[in-house]
Amino acid sequence: MPTNRRLDQAKRLLALAQTGLHYTTGVFDKERYEEIAAIAYEQIADIASMETAKVAELFAFESGYANPKLDVRCAVFDEAGRILLVREAADGLWSLPGGWADVGLSPADNAAKEVREESGYTVDIVRLLAAWDTARHPHPPSVFHIWKLVFLGEIVQTGDVIGVETDAVEFFELDALPPLSLGRIMPEQIRRLDALRRGTDVDFD
């Protein structure tokens, strides 16, 4: 069985166990769902070459009805058509400004906040460009099921980087992109975003 399919099945198994633990009131059912979750942890750990305890730690705060994680990003272009990218301190690779959505903010507010923190630029959010399910794109496999929203932003003010998750900021020509953090964004997606900003369409999965 292909690795990605095995991983998808393990994540689905874990989601069912998490949802079951949220709704069950029976002691024995709770034990069964916990056992299913433990099996899923082992499967994910085997596929991802991780320790089972590390996988369990990643999901330690996941509770309630299981939902995909929401990754919110912002595409910002300058007048020359170059794309704004930030270098992720975690892996030394480049990406669109963005990250996990924060509770209490709208998706657009999240996108603007991430640009401000990671690049120093204040932007107006113009519109939504894409709503992608990363499982339907050739991203590296992830232990999480992730939906990605990408907004178009326009710069209104410059400033200083105030976050700690990025360590460099630069505009790049689309045909001279730096090494990208492929779990976050892919070259073909950046090119697609450039095409989308020139029209009125929204990409969605």
GROMACS .gro file of N, CA, C and O in nm, residues 18-139:
model
  488
   18GLN      N    1  -1.043   1.032   1.822
   18GLN     CA    2  -1.054   1.160   1.893
   18GLN      C    3  -1.200   1.203   1.905
   18GLN      O    4  -1.244   1.246   2.013
   19THR      N    5  -1.275   1.190   1.797
   19THR     CA    6  -1.416   1.227   1.799
   19THR      C    7  -1.494   1.135   1.892
   19THR      O    8  -1.582   1.180   1.968
   20GLY      N    9  -1.462   1.006   1.888
   20GLY     CA   10  -1.528   0.911   1.977
   20GLY      C   11  -1.503   0.943   2.123
   20GLY      O   12  -1.595   0.937   2.205
   21LEU      N   13  -1.379   0.980   2.156
   21LEU     CA   14  -1.347   1.015   2.295
   21LEU      C   15  -1.422   1.141   2.339
   21LEU      O   16  -1.455   1.156   2.457
   22HIS      N   17  -1.449   1.228   2.244
   22HIS     CA   18  -1.521   1.352   2.278
   22HIS      C   19  -1.667   1.324   2.314
   22HIS      O   20  -1.722   1.385   2.406
   23TYR      N   21  -1.728   1.231   2.243
   23TYR     CA   22  -1.872   1.210   2.259
   23TYR      C   23  -1.908   1.097   2.355
   23TYR      O   24  -2.018   1.096   2.410
   24THR      N   25  -1.820   1.002   2.375
   24THR     CA   26  -1.859   0.886   2.454
   24THR      C   27  -1.874   0.918   2.602
   24THR      O   28  -1.806   1.005   2.656
   25THR      N   29  -1.966   0.850   2.665
   25THR     CA   30  -1.983   0.862   2.810
   25THR      C   31  -1.957   0.728   2.878
   25THR      O   32  -1.961   0.718   3.001
   26GLY      N   33  -1.930   0.625   2.800
   26GLY     CA   34  -1.909   0.492   2.854
   26GLY      C   35  -1.762   0.465   2.883
   26GLY      O   36  -1.674   0.499   2.803
   27VAL      N   37  -1.735   0.404   2.997
   27VAL     CA   38  -1.597   0.374   3.038
   27VAL      C   39  -1.532   0.278   2.939
   27VAL      O   40  -1.417   0.298   2.897
   28PHE      N   41  -1.603   0.173   2.900
   28PHE     CA   42  -1.545   0.074   2.811
   28PHE      C   43  -1.523   0.131   2.670
   28PHE      O   44  -1.424   0.101   2.604
   29ASP      N   45  -1.618   0.215   2.625
   29ASP     CA   46  -1.600   0.278   2.495
   29ASP      C   47  -1.477   0.370   2.497
   29ASP      O   48  -1.400   0.377   2.400
   30LYS      N   49  -1.459   0.440   2.608
   30LYS     CA   50  -1.342   0.527   2.621
   30LYS      C   51  -1.213   0.447   2.608
   30LYS      O   52  -1.119   0.488   2.539
   31GLU      N   53  -1.210   0.332   2.672
   31GLU     CA   54  -1.091   0.247   2.665
   31GLU      C   55  -1.065   0.201   2.522
   31GLU      O   56  -0.951   0.196   2.475
   32ARG      N   57  -1.172   0.168   2.451
   32ARG     CA   58  -1.158   0.121   2.313
   32ARG      C   59  -1.106   0.233   2.223
   32ARG      O   60  -1.018   0.211   2.139
   33TYR      N   61  -1.161   0.354   2.238
   33TYR     CA   62  -1.114   0.466   2.156
   33TYR      C   63  -0.968   0.501   2.189
   33TYR      O   64  -0.891   0.538   2.099
   34GLU      N   65  -0.931   0.491   2.314
   34GLU     CA   66  -0.793   0.517   2.352
   34GLU      C   67  -0.700   0.414   2.290
   34GLU      O   68  -0.588   0.446   2.247
   35GLU      N   69  -0.746   0.289   2.283
   35GLU     CA   70  -0.666   0.184   2.220
   35GLU      C   71  -0.652   0.210   2.070
   35GLU      O   72  -0.545   0.193   2.012
   36ILE      N   73  -0.762   0.252   2.006
   36ILE     CA   74  -0.756   0.286   1.863
   36ILE      C   75  -0.659   0.400   1.839
   36ILE      O   76  -0.579   0.398   1.745
   37ALA      N   77  -0.663   0.502   1.926
   37ALA     CA   78  -0.571   0.614   1.913
   37ALA      C   79  -0.426   0.568   1.927
   37ALA      O   80  -0.338   0.611   1.852
   38ALA      N   81  -0.401   0.479   2.021
   38ALA     CA   82  -0.265   0.427   2.042
   38ALA      C   83  -0.215   0.352   1.918
   38ALA      O   84  -0.098   0.365   1.879
   39ILE      N   85  -0.303   0.275   1.857
   39ILE     CA   86  -0.267   0.204   1.733
   39ILE      C   87  -0.234   0.303   1.623
   39ILE      O   88  -0.137   0.287   1.549
   40ALA      N   89  -0.316   0.408   1.611
   40ALA     CA   90  -0.292   0.511   1.509
   40ALA      C   91  -0.159   0.582   1.533
   40ALA      O   92  -0.086   0.610   1.437
   41TYR      N   93  -0.127   0.612   1.659
   41TYR     CA   94   0.001   0.674   1.691
   41TYR      C   95   0.115   0.586   1.641
   41TYR      O   96   0.213   0.635   1.582
   42GLU      N   97   0.105   0.456   1.666
   42GLU     CA   98   0.211   0.364   1.626
   42GLU      C   99   0.223   0.359   1.473
   42GLU      O  100   0.335   0.355   1.419
   43GLN      N  101   0.109   0.360   1.404
   43GLN     CA  102   0.112   0.355   1.259
   43GLN      C  103   0.177   0.482   1.202
   43GLN      O  104   0.261   0.475   1.112
   44ILE      N  105   0.136   0.598   1.254
   44ILE     CA  106   0.192   0.725   1.206
   44ILE      C  107   0.342   0.730   1.236
   44ILE      O  108   0.421   0.774   1.151
   45ALA      N  109   0.381   0.687   1.354
   45ALA     CA  110   0.522   0.687   1.392
   45ALA      C  111   0.604   0.599   1.299
   45ALA      O  112   0.715   0.635   1.257
   46ASP      N  113   0.549   0.483   1.263
   46ASP     CA  114   0.619   0.391   1.173
   46ASP      C  115   0.635   0.453   1.034
   46ASP      O  116   0.742   0.446   0.973
   47ILE      N  117   0.528   0.516   0.984
   47ILE     CA  118   0.532   0.574   0.850
   47ILE      C  119   0.625   0.694   0.845
   47ILE      O  120   0.701   0.713   0.749
   48ALA      N  121   0.621   0.777   0.950
   48ALA     CA  122   0.698   0.901   0.952
   48ALA      C  123   0.837   0.885   1.014
   48ALA      O  124   0.910   0.983   1.027
   49SER      N  125   0.873   0.762   1.052
   49SER     CA  126   1.003   0.735   1.116
   49SER      C  127   1.023   0.824   1.239
   49SER      O  128   1.126   0.888   1.257
   50MET      N  129   0.921   0.826   1.323
   50MET     CA  130   0.924   0.901   1.448
   50MET      C  131   0.900   0.808   1.564
   50MET      O  132   0.857   0.694   1.546
   51GLU      N  133   0.930   0.855   1.683
   51GLU     CA  134   0.897   0.779   1.803
   51GLU      C  135   0.747   0.794   1.831
   51GLU      O  136   0.690   0.901   1.812
   52THR      N  137   0.686   0.685   1.877
   52THR     CA  138   0.543   0.688   1.905
   52THR      C  139   0.509   0.796   2.008
   52THR      O  140   0.408   0.866   1.995
   53ALA      N  141   0.595   0.812   2.108
   53ALA     CA  142   0.571   0.912   2.211
   53ALA      C  143   0.571   1.053   2.152
   53ALA      O  144   0.495   1.140   2.197
   54LYS      N  145   0.655   1.076   2.051
   54LYS     CA  146   0.661   1.208   1.988
   54LYS      C  147   0.532   1.236   1.911
   54LYS      O  148   0.479   1.348   1.914
   55VAL      N  149   0.480   1.134   1.844
   55VAL     CA  150   0.354   1.151   1.772
   55VAL      C  151   0.241   1.181   1.870
   55VAL      O  152   0.160   1.271   1.849
   56ALA      N  153   0.237   1.105   1.981
   56ALA     CA  154   0.134   1.128   2.082
   56ALA      C  155   0.144   1.270   2.138
   56ALA      O  156   0.043   1.335   2.165
   57GLU      N  157   0.267   1.319   2.152
   57GLU     CA  158   0.288   1.456   2.202
   57GLU      C  159   0.234   1.559   2.104
   57GLU      O  160   0.174   1.660   2.145
   58LEU      N  161   0.250   1.535   1.973
   58LEU     CA  162   0.200   1.628   1.873
   58LEU      C  163   0.048   1.643   1.881
   58LEU      O  164  -0.006   1.750   1.857
   59PHE      N  165  -0.020   1.533   1.917
   59PHE     CA  166  -0.165   1.534   1.921
   59PHE      C  167  -0.221   1.550   2.063
   59PHE      O  168  -0.341   1.538   2.083
   60ALA      N  169  -0.133   1.579   2.159
   60ALA     CA  170  -0.175   1.583   2.299
   60ALA      C  171  -0.284   1.687   2.325
   60ALA      O  172  -0.369   1.668   2.412
   61PHE      N  173  -0.281   1.797   2.250
   61PHE     CA  174  -0.378   1.904   2.274
   61PHE      C  175  -0.493   1.901   2.174
   61PHE      O  176  -0.574   1.994   2.169
   62GLU      N  177  -0.499   1.796   2.092
   62GLU     CA  178  -0.608   1.780   1.998
   62GLU      C  179  -0.723   1.708   2.068
   62GLU      O  180  -0.709   1.592   2.107
   63SER      N  181  -0.833   1.777   2.085
   63SER     CA  182  -0.948   1.716   2.152
   63SER      C  183  -1.076   1.769   2.089
   63SER      O  184  -1.073   1.862   2.008
   64GLY      N  185  -1.187   1.711   2.127
   64GLY     CA  186  -1.314   1.751   2.067
   64GLY      C  187  -1.332   1.685   1.932
   64GLY      O  188  -1.260   1.593   1.895
   65TYR      N  189  -1.431   1.733   1.858
   65TYR     CA  190  -1.456   1.679   1.724
   65TYR      C  191  -1.335   1.707   1.636
   65TYR      O  192  -1.289   1.821   1.626
   66ALA      N  193  -1.282   1.603   1.572
   66ALA     CA  194  -1.160   1.618   1.493
   66ALA      C  195  -1.187   1.698   1.366
   66ALA      O  196  -1.278   1.667   1.290
   67ASN      N  197  -1.108   1.802   1.343
   67ASN     CA  198  -1.119   1.887   1.225
   67ASN      C  199  -0.981   1.906   1.162
   67ASN      O  200  -0.879   1.894   1.230
   68PRO      N  201  -0.978   1.939   1.032
   68PRO     CA  202  -0.849   1.974   0.971
   68PRO      C  203  -0.791   2.099   1.036
   68PRO      O  204  -0.865   2.184   1.088
   69LYS      N  205  -0.658   2.112   1.032
   69LYS     CA  206  -0.594   2.234   1.078
   69LYS      C  207  -0.600   2.337   0.965
   69LYS      O  208  -0.599   2.304   0.847
   70LEU      N  209  -0.608   2.465   1.004
   70LEU     CA  210  -0.621   2.573   0.906
   70LEU      C  211  -0.491   2.654   0.901
   70LEU      O  212  -0.451   2.717   0.999
   71ASP      N  213  -0.427   2.650   0.785
   71ASP     CA  214  -0.303   2.724   0.759
   71ASP      C  215  -0.340   2.846   0.675
   71ASP      O  216  -0.392   2.831   0.564
   72VAL      N  217  -0.316   2.967   0.727
   72VAL     CA  218  -0.354   3.092   0.659
   72VAL      C  219  -0.227   3.163   0.612
   72VAL      O  220  -0.136   3.188   0.691
   73ARG      N  221  -0.223   3.195   0.481
   73ARG     CA  222  -0.105   3.259   0.424
   73ARG      C  223  -0.145   3.379   0.339
   73ARG      O  224  -0.262   3.396   0.305
   74CYS      N  225  -0.046   3.462   0.308
   74CYS     CA  226  -0.074   3.584   0.232
   74CYS      C  227   0.027   3.598   0.119
   74CYS      O  228   0.149   3.587   0.141
   75ALA      N  229  -0.024   3.621  -0.002
   75ALA     CA  230   0.060   3.646  -0.119
   75ALA      C  231   0.068   3.797  -0.140
   75ALA      O  232  -0.035   3.863  -0.160
   76VAL      N  233   0.189   3.850  -0.134
   76VAL     CA  234   0.211   3.994  -0.150
   76VAL      C  235   0.310   4.014  -0.265
   76VAL      O  236   0.420   3.957  -0.263
   77PHE      N  237   0.271   4.093  -0.363
   77PHE     CA  238   0.355   4.120  -0.479
   77PHE      C  239   0.391   4.268  -0.482
   77PHE      O  240   0.310   4.354  -0.445
   78ASP      N  241   0.514   4.298  -0.529
   78ASP     CA  242   0.550   4.439  -0.544
   78ASP      C  243   0.514   4.485  -0.685
   78ASP      O  244   0.459   4.409  -0.766
   79GLU      N  245   0.545   4.611  -0.717
   79GLU     CA  246   0.507   4.668  -0.846
   79GLU      C  247   0.575   4.599  -0.963
   79GLU      O  248   0.526   4.601  -1.076
   80ALA      N  249   0.689   4.534  -0.935
   80ALA     CA  250   0.762   4.464  -1.040
   80ALA      C  251   0.713   4.320  -1.058
   80ALA      O  252   0.765   4.248  -1.143
   81GLY      N  253   0.615   4.281  -0.979
   81GLY     CA  254   0.562   4.146  -0.989
   81GLY      C  255   0.639   4.043  -0.909
   81GLY      O  256   0.616   3.922  -0.924
   82ARG      N  257   0.729   4.088  -0.822
   82ARG     CA  258   0.803   3.994  -0.737
   82ARG      C  259   0.718   3.955  -0.617
   82ARG      O  260   0.635   4.033  -0.569
   83ILE      N  261   0.742   3.835  -0.565
   83ILE     CA  262   0.665   3.781  -0.453
   83ILE      C  263   0.742   3.800  -0.322
   83ILE      O  264   0.864   3.783  -0.317
   84LEU      N  265   0.671   3.839  -0.217
   84LEU     CA  266   0.730   3.855  -0.085
   84LEU      C  267   0.740   3.718  -0.017
   84LEU      O  268   0.639   3.647  -0.002
   85LEU      N  269   0.860   3.681   0.024
   85LEU     CA  270   0.882   3.556   0.096
   85LEU      C  271   0.959   3.583   0.225
   85LEU      O  272   1.033   3.681   0.236
   86VAL      N  273   0.937   3.498   0.322
   86VAL     CA  274   1.009   3.505   0.450
   86VAL      C  275   1.081   3.373   0.471
   86VAL      O  276   1.035   3.267   0.427
   87ARG      N  277   1.196   3.379   0.537
   87ARG     CA  278   1.271   3.256   0.564
   87ARG      C  279   1.235   3.203   0.701
   87ARG      O  280   1.243   3.274   0.802
   88GLU      N  281   1.191   3.078   0.702
   88GLU     CA  282   1.149   3.014   0.826
   88GLU      C  283   1.271   2.978   0.912
   88GLU      O  284   1.362   2.908   0.866
   89ALA      N  285   1.273   3.027   1.034
   89ALA     CA  286   1.384   2.997   1.124
   89ALA      C  287   1.392   2.848   1.154
   89ALA      O  288   1.500   2.794   1.180
   90ALA      N  289   1.277   2.780   1.150
   90ALA     CA  290   1.273   2.638   1.188
   90ALA      C  291   1.350   2.549   1.091
   90ALA      O  292   1.412   2.451   1.134
   91ASP      N  293   1.348   2.582   0.960
   91ASP     CA  294   1.416   2.495   0.865
   91ASP      C  295   1.508   2.568   0.767
   91ASP      O  296   1.571   2.505   0.682
   92GLY      N  297   1.516   2.701   0.778
   92GLY     CA  298   1.604   2.777   0.690
   92GLY      C  299   1.556   2.788   0.548
   92GLY      O  300   1.632   2.830   0.460
   93LEU      N  301   1.430   2.754   0.523
   93LEU     CA  302   1.372   2.758   0.389
   93LEU      C  303   1.267   2.870   0.381
   93LEU      O  304   1.224   2.923   0.483
   94TRP      N  305   1.226   2.904   0.260
   94TRP     CA  306   1.142   3.021   0.238
   94TRP      C  307   0.996   2.985   0.217
   94TRP      O  308   0.964   2.876   0.168
   95SER      N  309   0.907   3.077   0.252
   95SER     CA  310   0.764   3.053   0.237
   95SER      C  311   0.690   3.186   0.229
   95SER      O  312   0.747   3.293   0.254
   96LEU      N  313   0.562   3.178   0.194
   96LEU     CA  314   0.475   3.294   0.209
   96LEU      C  315   0.456   3.321   0.358
   96LEU      O  316   0.452   3.228   0.439
   97PRO      N  317   0.443   3.447   0.399
   97PRO     CA  318   0.410   3.474   0.540
   97PRO      C  319   0.280   3.404   0.576
   97PRO      O  320   0.184   3.403   0.499
   98GLY      N  321   0.278   3.343   0.695
   98GLY     CA  322   0.156   3.275   0.737
   98GLY      C  323   0.182   3.172   0.844
   98GLY      O  324   0.294   3.157   0.894
   99GLY      N  325   0.076   3.100   0.880
   99GLY     CA  326   0.086   2.998   0.983
   99GLY      C  327  -0.052   2.952   1.026
   99GLY      O  328  -0.153   2.983   0.961
  100TRP      N  329  -0.057   2.878   1.137
  100TRP     CA  330  -0.185   2.829   1.188
  100TRP      C  331  -0.275   2.947   1.224
  100TRP      O  332  -0.231   3.048   1.279
  101ALA      N  333  -0.404   2.933   1.194
  101ALA     CA  334  -0.501   3.037   1.228
  101ALA      C  335  -0.518   3.048   1.379
  101ALA      O  336  -0.520   2.946   1.449
  102ASP      N  337  -0.527   3.170   1.427
  102ASP     CA  338  -0.546   3.195   1.570
  102ASP      C  339  -0.695   3.212   1.602
  102ASP      O  340  -0.769   3.274   1.525
  103VAL      N  341  -0.734   3.159   1.716
  103VAL     CA  342  -0.871   3.177   1.764
  103VAL      C  343  -0.894   3.325   1.795
  103VAL      O  344  -0.807   3.393   1.849
  104GLY      N  345  -1.012   3.376   1.760
  104GLY     CA  346  -1.047   3.515   1.791
  104GLY      C  347  -1.023   3.611   1.676
  104GLY      O  348  -1.062   3.728   1.685
  105LEU      N  349  -0.959   3.564   1.569
  105LEU     CA  350  -0.937   3.647   1.452
  105LEU      C  351  -1.001   3.582   1.330
  105LEU      O  352  -1.008   3.460   1.321
  106SER      N  353  -1.048   3.664   1.237
  106SER     CA  354  -1.100   3.611   1.113
  106SER      C  355  -0.984   3.558   1.029
  106SER      O  356  -0.867   3.593   1.053
  107PRO      N  357  -1.012   3.476   0.926
  107PRO     CA  358  -0.902   3.431   0.839
  107PRO      C  359  -0.824   3.548   0.778
  107PRO      O  360  -0.700   3.544   0.774
  108ALA      N  361  -0.893   3.652   0.731
  108ALA     CA  362  -0.824   3.767   0.672
  108ALA      C  363  -0.739   3.840   0.776
  108ALA      O  364  -0.626   3.882   0.748
  109ASP      N  365  -0.792   3.857   0.896
  109ASP     CA  366  -0.716   3.921   1.003
  109ASP      C  367  -0.591   3.839   1.037
  109ASP      O  368  -0.484   3.894   1.065
  110ASN      N  369  -0.607   3.707   1.037
  110ASN     CA  370  -0.492   3.620   1.061
  110ASN      C  371  -0.383   3.642   0.957
  110ASN      O  372  -0.265   3.650   0.989
  111ALA      N  373  -0.425   3.648   0.830
  111ALA     CA  374  -0.328   3.666   0.722
  111ALA      C  375  -0.252   3.798   0.738
  111ALA      O  376  -0.129   3.802   0.725
  112ALA      N  377  -0.323   3.906   0.766
  112ALA     CA  378  -0.259   4.037   0.783
  112ALA      C  379  -0.164   4.036   0.903
  112ALA      O  380  -0.054   4.094   0.897
  113LYS      N  381  -0.207   3.971   1.011
  113LYS     CA  382  -0.123   3.964   1.131
  113LYS      C  383   0.007   3.890   1.103
  113LYS      O  384   0.115   3.933   1.144
  114GLU      N  385  -0.001   3.779   1.029
  114GLU     CA  386   0.118   3.700   0.999
  114GLU      C  387   0.216   3.779   0.914
  114GLU      O  388   0.338   3.773   0.935
  115VAL      N  389   0.165   3.854   0.816
  115VAL     CA  390   0.253   3.936   0.733
  115VAL      C  391   0.324   4.040   0.819
  115VAL      O  392   0.446   4.061   0.806
  116ARG      N  393   0.249   4.105   0.907
  116ARG     CA  394   0.307   4.210   0.993
  116ARG      C  395   0.415   4.151   1.083
  116ARG      O  396   0.525   4.209   1.096
  117GLU      N  397   0.388   4.037   1.145
  117GLU     CA  398   0.483   3.979   1.240
  117GLU      C  399   0.606   3.922   1.170
  117GLU      O  400   0.719   3.935   1.221
  118GLU      N  401   0.586   3.858   1.055
  118GLU     CA  402   0.696   3.784   0.993
  118GLU      C  403   0.777   3.866   0.893
  118GLU      O  404   0.892   3.830   0.865
  119SER      N  405   0.718   3.973   0.837
  119SER     CA  406   0.792   4.050   0.736
  119SER      C  407   0.810   4.197   0.774
  119SER      O  408   0.894   4.265   0.714
  120GLY      N  409   0.728   4.246   0.866
  120GLY     CA  410   0.734   4.388   0.902
  120GLY      C  411   0.641   4.475   0.821
  120GLY      O  412   0.620   4.592   0.855
  121TYR      N  413   0.583   4.420   0.714
  121TYR     CA  414   0.493   4.498   0.630
  121TYR      C  415   0.350   4.493   0.683
  121TYR      O  416   0.302   4.388   0.725
  122THR      N  417   0.283   4.609   0.680
  122THR     CA  418   0.140   4.615   0.707
  122THR      C  419   0.068   4.608   0.573
  122THR      O  420   0.104   4.681   0.480
  123VAL      N  421  -0.031   4.519   0.563
  123VAL     CA  422  -0.100   4.502   0.436
  123VAL      C  423  -0.251   4.514   0.454
  123VAL      O  424  -0.305   4.490   0.562
  124ASP      N  425  -0.315   4.554   0.347
  124ASP     CA  426  -0.460   4.541   0.336
  124ASP      C  427  -0.489   4.410   0.265
  124ASP      O  428  -0.424   4.378   0.164
  125ILE      N  429  -0.583   4.334   0.318
  125ILE     CA  430  -0.621   4.210   0.254
  125ILE      C  431  -0.724   4.242   0.145
  125ILE      O  432  -0.830   4.298   0.173
  126VAL      N  433  -0.691   4.207   0.021
  126VAL     CA  434  -0.773   4.242  -0.094
  126VAL      C  435  -0.883   4.139  -0.117
  126VAL      O  436  -1.000   4.172  -0.128
  127ARG      N  437  -0.842   4.012  -0.124
  127ARG     CA  438  -0.940   3.905  -0.149
  127ARG      C  439  -0.875   3.769  -0.128
  127ARG      O  440  -0.752   3.759  -0.117
  128LEU      N  441  -0.958   3.667  -0.126
  128LEU     CA  442  -0.911   3.530  -0.117
  128LEU      C  443  -0.869   3.481  -0.255
  128LEU      O  444  -0.943   3.499  -0.353
  129LEU      N  445  -0.750   3.420  -0.263
  129LEU     CA  446  -0.703   3.365  -0.390
  129LEU      C  447  -0.723   3.215  -0.400
  129LEU      O  448  -0.755   3.164  -0.508
  130ALA      N  449  -0.705   3.144  -0.288
  130ALA     CA  450  -0.708   2.998  -0.296
  130ALA      C  451  -0.748   2.936  -0.163
  130ALA      O  452  -0.715   2.988  -0.056
  131ALA      N  453  -0.820   2.825  -0.173
  131ALA     CA  454  -0.852   2.741  -0.057
  131ALA      C  455  -0.813   2.599  -0.097
  131ALA      O  456  -0.884   2.534  -0.174
  132TRP      N  457  -0.700   2.554  -0.046
  132TRP     CA  458  -0.642   2.427  -0.089
  132TRP      C  459  -0.640   2.324   0.023
  132TRP      O  460  -0.612   2.357   0.139
  133ASP      N  461  -0.668   2.200  -0.012
  133ASP     CA  462  -0.648   2.086   0.076
  133ASP      C  463  -0.509   2.032   0.044
  133ASP      O  464  -0.486   1.982  -0.067
  134THR      N  465  -0.415   2.043   0.137
  134THR     CA  466  -0.277   2.006   0.106
  134THR      C  467  -0.264   1.859   0.067
  134THR      O  468  -0.168   1.822  -0.002
  135ALA      N  469  -0.359   1.776   0.108
  135ALA     CA  470  -0.354   1.635   0.071
  135ALA      C  471  -0.376   1.615  -0.078
  135ALA      O  472  -0.345   1.509  -0.133
  136ARG      N  473  -0.431   1.716  -0.146
  136ARG     CA  474  -0.457   1.706  -0.290
  136ARG      C  475  -0.350   1.773  -0.374
  136ARG      O  476  -0.365   1.792  -0.494
  137HIS      N  477  -0.240   1.810  -0.308
  137HIS     CA  478  -0.127   1.872  -0.375
  137HIS      C  479  -0.001   1.795  -0.335
  137HIS      O  480   0.001   1.729  -0.230
  138PRO      N  481   0.104   1.802  -0.415
  138PRO     CA  482   0.222   1.719  -0.388
  138PRO      C  483   0.313   1.772  -0.277
  138PRO      O  484   0.436   1.772  -0.290
  139HIS      N  485   0.254   1.817  -0.168
  139HIS     CA  486   0.334   1.853  -0.050
  139HIS      C  487   0.393   1.727   0.013
  139HIS      O  488   0.337   1.617  -0.004
   0.00000   0.00000   0.00000
